[in-house]
XYZ file of N, CA and C in Angstrom:
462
model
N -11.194 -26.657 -35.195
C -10.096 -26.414 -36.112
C -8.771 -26.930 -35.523
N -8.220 -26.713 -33.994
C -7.568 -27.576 -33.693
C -7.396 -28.558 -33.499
N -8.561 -29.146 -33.463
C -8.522 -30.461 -33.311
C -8.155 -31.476 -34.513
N -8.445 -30.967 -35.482
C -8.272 -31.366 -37.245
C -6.894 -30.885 -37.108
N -6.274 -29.921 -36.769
C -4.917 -29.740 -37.321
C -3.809 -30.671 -36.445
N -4.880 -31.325 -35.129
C -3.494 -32.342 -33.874
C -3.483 -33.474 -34.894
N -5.091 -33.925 -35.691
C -5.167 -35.211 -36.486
C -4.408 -35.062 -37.994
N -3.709 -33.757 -38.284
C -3.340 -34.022 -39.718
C -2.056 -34.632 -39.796
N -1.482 -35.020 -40.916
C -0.305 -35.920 -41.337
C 0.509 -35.415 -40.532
N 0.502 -34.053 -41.136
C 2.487 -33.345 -40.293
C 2.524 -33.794 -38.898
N 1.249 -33.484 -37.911
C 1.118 -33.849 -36.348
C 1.391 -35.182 -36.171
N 0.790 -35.987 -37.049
C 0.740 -37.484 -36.643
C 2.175 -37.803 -37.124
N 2.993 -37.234 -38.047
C 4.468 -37.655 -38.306
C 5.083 -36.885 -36.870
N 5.478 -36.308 -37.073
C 5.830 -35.671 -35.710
C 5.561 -36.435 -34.107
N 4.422 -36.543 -33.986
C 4.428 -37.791 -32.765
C 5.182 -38.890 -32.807
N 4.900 -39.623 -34.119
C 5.292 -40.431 -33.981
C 6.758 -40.879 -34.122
N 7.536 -39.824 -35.009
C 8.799 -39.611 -34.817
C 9.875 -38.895 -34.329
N 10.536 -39.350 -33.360
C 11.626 -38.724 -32.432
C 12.283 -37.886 -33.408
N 12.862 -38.561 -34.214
C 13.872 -37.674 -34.933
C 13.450 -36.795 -36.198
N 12.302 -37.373 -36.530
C 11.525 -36.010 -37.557
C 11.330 -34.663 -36.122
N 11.010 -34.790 -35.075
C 10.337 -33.901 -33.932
C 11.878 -33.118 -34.163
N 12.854 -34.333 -33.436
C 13.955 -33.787 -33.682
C 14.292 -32.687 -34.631
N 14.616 -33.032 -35.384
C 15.033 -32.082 -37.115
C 14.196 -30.761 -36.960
N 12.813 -30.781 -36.718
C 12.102 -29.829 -36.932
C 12.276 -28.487 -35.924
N 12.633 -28.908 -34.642
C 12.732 -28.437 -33.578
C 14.579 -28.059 -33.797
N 15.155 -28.970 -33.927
C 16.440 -28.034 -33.787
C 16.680 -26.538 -35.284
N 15.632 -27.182 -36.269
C 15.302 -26.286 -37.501
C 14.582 -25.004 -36.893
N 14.246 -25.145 -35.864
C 13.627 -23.757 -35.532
C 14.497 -22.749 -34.191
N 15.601 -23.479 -33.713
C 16.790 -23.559 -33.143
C 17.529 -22.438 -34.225
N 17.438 -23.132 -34.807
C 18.592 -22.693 -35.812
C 17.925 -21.035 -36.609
N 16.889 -21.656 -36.585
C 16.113 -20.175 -37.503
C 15.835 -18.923 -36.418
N 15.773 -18.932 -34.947
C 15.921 -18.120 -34.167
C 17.263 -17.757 -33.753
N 18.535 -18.888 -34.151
C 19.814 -17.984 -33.953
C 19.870 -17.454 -35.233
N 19.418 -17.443 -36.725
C 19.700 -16.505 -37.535
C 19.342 -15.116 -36.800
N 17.831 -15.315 -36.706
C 17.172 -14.301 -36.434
C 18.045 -13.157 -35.004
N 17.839 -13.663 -34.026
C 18.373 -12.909 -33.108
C 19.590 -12.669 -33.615
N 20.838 -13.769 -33.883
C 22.275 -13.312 -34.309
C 22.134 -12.407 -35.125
N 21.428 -12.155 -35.765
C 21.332 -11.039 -37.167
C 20.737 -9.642 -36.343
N 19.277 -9.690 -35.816
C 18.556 -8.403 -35.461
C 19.517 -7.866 -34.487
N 20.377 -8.032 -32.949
C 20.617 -7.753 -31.956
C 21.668 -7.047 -32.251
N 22.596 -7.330 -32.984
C 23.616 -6.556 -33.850
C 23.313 -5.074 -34.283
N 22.149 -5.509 -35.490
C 21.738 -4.316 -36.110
C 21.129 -3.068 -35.284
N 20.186 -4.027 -34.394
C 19.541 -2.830 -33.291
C 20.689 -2.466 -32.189
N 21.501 -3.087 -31.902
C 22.188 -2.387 -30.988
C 23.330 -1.451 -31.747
N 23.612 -1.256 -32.833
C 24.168 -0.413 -34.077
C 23.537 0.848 -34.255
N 22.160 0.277 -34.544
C 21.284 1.777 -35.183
C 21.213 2.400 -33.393
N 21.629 1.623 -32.267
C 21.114 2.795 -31.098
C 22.461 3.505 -30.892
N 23.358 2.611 -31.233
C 24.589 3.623 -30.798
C 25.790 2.877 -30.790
N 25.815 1.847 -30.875
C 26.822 1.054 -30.038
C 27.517 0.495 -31.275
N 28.946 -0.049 -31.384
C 29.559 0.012 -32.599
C 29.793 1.103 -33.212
N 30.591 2.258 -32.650
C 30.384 3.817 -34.078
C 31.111 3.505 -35.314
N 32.231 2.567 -34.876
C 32.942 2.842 -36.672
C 32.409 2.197 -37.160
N 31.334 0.706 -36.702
C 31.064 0.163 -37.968
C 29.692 1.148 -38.402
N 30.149 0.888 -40.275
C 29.232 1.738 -41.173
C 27.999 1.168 -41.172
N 26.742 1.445 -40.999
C 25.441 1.032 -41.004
C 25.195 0.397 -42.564
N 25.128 1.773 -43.217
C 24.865 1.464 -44.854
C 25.461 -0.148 -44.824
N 27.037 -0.473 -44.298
C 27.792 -1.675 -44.570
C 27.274 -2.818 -44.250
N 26.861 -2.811 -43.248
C 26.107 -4.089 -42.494
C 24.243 -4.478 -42.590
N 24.016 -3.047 -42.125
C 22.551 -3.502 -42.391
C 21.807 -4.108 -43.477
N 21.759 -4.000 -44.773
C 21.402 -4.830 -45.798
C 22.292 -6.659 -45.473
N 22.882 -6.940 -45.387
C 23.246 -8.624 -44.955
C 22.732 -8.691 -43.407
N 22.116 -8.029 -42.632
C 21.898 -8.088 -40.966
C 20.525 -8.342 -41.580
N 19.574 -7.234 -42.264
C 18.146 -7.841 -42.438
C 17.855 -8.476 -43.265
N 18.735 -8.992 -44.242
C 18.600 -9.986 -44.723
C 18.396 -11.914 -44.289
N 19.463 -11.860 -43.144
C 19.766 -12.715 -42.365
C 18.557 -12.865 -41.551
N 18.088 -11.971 -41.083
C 17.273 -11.459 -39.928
C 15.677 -12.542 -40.521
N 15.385 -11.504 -41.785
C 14.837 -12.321 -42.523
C 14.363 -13.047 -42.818
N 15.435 -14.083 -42.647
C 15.597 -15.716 -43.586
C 15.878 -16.181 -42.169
N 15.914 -15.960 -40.827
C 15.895 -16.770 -39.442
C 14.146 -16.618 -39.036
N 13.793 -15.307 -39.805
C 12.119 -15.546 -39.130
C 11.536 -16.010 -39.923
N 11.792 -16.806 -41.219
C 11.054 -17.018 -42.222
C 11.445 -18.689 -41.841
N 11.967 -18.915 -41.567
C 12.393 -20.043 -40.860
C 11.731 -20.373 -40.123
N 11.828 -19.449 -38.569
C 11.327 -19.675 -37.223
C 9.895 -20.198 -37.645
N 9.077 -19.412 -38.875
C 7.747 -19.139 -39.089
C 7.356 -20.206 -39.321
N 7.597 -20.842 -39.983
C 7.557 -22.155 -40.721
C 8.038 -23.866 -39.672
N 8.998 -23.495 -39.280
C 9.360 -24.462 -38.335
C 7.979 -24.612 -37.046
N 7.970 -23.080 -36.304
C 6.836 -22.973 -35.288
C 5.762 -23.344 -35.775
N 5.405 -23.063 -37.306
C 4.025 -23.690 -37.392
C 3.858 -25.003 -37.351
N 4.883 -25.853 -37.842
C 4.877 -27.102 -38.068
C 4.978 -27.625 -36.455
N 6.032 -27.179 -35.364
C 5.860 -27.663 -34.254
C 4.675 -27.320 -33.206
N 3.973 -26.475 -34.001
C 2.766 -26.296 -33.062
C 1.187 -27.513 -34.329
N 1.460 -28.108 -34.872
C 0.964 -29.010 -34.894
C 0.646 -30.126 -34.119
N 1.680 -30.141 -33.265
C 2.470 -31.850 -32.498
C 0.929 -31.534 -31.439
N 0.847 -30.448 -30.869
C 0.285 -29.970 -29.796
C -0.896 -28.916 -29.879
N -1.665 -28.940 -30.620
C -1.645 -26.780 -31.045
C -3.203 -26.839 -29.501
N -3.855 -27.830 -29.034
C -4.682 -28.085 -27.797
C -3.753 -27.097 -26.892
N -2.774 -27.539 -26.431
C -2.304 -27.525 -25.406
C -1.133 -25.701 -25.817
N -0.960 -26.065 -26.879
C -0.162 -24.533 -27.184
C -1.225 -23.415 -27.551
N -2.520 -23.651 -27.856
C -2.968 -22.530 -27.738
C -3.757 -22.249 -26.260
N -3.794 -22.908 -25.239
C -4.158 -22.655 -23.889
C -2.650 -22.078 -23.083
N -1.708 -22.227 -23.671
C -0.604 -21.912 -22.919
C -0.396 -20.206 -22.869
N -0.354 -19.872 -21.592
C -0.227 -18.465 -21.751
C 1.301 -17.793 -22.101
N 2.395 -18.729 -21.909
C 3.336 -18.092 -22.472
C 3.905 -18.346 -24.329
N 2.821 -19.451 -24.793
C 2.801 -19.122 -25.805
C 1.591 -17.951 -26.639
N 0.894 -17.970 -25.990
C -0.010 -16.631 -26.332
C 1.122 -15.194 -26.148
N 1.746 -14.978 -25.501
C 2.826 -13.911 -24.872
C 3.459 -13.910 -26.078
N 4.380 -15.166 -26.342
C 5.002 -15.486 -27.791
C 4.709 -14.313 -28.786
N 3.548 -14.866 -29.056
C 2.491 -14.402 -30.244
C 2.724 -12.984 -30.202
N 2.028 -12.386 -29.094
C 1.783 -11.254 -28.778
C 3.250 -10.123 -28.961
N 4.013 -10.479 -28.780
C 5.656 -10.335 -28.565
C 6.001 -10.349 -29.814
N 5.720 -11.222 -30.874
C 5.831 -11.173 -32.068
C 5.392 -10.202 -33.092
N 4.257 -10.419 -32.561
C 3.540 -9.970 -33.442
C 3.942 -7.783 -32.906
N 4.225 -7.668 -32.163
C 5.260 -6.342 -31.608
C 6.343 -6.038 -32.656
N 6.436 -7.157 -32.618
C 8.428 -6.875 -32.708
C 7.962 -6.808 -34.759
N 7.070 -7.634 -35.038
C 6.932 -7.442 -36.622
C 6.276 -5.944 -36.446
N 5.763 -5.811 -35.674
C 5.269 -4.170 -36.012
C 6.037 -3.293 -36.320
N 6.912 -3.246 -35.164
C 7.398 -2.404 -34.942
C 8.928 -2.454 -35.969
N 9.353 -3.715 -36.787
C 10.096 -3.899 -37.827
C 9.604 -2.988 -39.239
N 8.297 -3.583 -38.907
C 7.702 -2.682 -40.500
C 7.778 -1.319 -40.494
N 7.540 -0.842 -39.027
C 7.345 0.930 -39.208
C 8.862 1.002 -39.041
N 10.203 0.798 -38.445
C 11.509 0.971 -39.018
C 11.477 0.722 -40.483
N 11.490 -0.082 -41.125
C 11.952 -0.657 -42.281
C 11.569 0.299 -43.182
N 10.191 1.028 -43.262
C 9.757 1.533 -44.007
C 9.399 3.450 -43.398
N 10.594 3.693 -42.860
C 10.640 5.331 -42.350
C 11.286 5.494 -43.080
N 11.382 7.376 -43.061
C 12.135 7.871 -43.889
C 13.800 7.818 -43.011
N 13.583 7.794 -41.883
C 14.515 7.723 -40.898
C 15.335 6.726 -41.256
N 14.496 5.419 -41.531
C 15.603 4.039 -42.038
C 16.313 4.514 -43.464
N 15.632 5.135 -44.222
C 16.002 5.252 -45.760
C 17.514 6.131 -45.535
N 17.054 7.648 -44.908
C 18.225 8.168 -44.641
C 19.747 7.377 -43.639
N 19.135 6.776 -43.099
C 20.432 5.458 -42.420
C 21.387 4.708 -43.096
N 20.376 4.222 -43.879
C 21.090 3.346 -45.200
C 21.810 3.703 -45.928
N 21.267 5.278 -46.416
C 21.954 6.249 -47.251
C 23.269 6.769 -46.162
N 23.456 6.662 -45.370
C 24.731 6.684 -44.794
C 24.592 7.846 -43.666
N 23.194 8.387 -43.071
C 23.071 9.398 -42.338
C 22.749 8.802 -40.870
N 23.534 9.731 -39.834
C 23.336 8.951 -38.581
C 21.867 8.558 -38.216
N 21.528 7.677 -37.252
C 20.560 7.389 -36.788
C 19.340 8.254 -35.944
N 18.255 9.007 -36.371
C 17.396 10.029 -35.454
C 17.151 8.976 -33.902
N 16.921 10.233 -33.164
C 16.760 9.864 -31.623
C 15.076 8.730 -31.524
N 14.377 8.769 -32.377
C 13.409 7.696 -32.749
C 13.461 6.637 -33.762
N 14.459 6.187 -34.069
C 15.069 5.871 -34.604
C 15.721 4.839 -34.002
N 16.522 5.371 -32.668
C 17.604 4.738 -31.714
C 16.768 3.925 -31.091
N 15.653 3.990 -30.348
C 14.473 4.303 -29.504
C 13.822 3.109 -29.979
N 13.309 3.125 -31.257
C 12.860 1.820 -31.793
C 13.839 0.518 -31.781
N 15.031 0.880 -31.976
C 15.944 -0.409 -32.336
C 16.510 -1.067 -30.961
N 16.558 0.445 -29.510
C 16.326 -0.379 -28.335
C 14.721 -1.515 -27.843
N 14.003 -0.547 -28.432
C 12.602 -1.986 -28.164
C 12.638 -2.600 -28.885
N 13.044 -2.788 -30.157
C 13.282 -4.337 -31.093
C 13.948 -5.150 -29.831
N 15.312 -4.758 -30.038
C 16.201 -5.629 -29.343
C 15.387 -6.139 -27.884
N 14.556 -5.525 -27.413
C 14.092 -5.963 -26.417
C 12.893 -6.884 -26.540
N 12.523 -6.663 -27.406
C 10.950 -7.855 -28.017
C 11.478 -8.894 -28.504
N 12.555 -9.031 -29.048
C 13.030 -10.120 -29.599
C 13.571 -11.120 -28.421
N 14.427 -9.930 -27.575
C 14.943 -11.528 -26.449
C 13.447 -11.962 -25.918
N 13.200 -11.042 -25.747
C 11.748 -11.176 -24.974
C 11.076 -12.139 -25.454
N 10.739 -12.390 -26.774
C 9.756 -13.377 -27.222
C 10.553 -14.351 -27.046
N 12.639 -14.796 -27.008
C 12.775 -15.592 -26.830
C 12.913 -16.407 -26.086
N 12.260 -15.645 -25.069
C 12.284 -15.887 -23.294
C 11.113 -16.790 -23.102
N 9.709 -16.182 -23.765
C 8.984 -16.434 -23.571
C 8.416 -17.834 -24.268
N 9.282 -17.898 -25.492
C 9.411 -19.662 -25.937
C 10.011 -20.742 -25.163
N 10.995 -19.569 -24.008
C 11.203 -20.964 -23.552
C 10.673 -21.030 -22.045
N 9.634 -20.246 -21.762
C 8.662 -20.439 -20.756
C 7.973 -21.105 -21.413
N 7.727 -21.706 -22.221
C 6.374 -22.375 -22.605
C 6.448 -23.616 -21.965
N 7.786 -24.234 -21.870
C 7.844 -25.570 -21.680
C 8.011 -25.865 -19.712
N 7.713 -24.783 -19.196
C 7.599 -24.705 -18.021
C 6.222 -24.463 -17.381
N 5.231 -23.746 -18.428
C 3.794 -24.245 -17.997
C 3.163 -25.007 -18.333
């Protein structure tokens, strides 16, 4: 299956062009500073930090943003793990990636969808699990973005 996906069009455009590689790669640049610029804010908000700014105020445009940088990232990474996907799926710090990701979406969904988030929004301070989660977001997220850019070092 990888091997069919190094031989399909998108891979073979991509090799062969610098500046399509280009575009695609700074497109996923760009979709991880939505992402982090947007989440690191919000999670360091819901733990404590920022008191006057209003949660209710920000958070709906923060996960929105947040969003539309991983819906990005998602799409961009898949396409740049075409160029390579041999060599990126033997890589252990892109397996970490994954793994890191696939965390940090977890652990987004069970915020997003507590009663804890609902009451937040509605304008009530943040519960002590609550805080707790939005310090390990913030930490899975640099984290995975650490670990993208170990990739290019193994």
């Amino acid at each position: 299956m990888l091997e069919a996906l190094a031989d399909s069009a998108v891979a073979s455009a991509l090799r062969r062009s610098a500046t399509l590689y280009l575009l695609v790669n700074a497109s996923h640049i760009l979709g991880l500073a939505l992402l982090i610029g947007a989440i690191l804010p919000l999670d360091l908000r819901l733990a404590g930090a920022f008191p006057r700014t209003p949660i209710p105020a920000i958070a709906p445009l923060l996960r929105g943003m947040a969003v539309a940088g991983l819906a990005m990232t998602i799409l961009t990474g898949a396409v740049l793990f075409t160029a390579n996907p041999l060599d990126y799926a033997t890589n252990p710090a892109f397996r970490v990636k994954l793994l890191l990701i696939a965390a940090a979406l977890l652990n987004a969904a069970l915020v997003t969808r507590s009663a804890a988030w609902s009451r937040v929004i509605a304008g009530d301070p943040p519960a002590p699990h609550l805080r707790a989660m939005a310090l390990l977001s913030a930490l899975l997220w640099v984290a995975t973005l650490l670990a993208g850019r170990w990739i290019g070092f193994l």
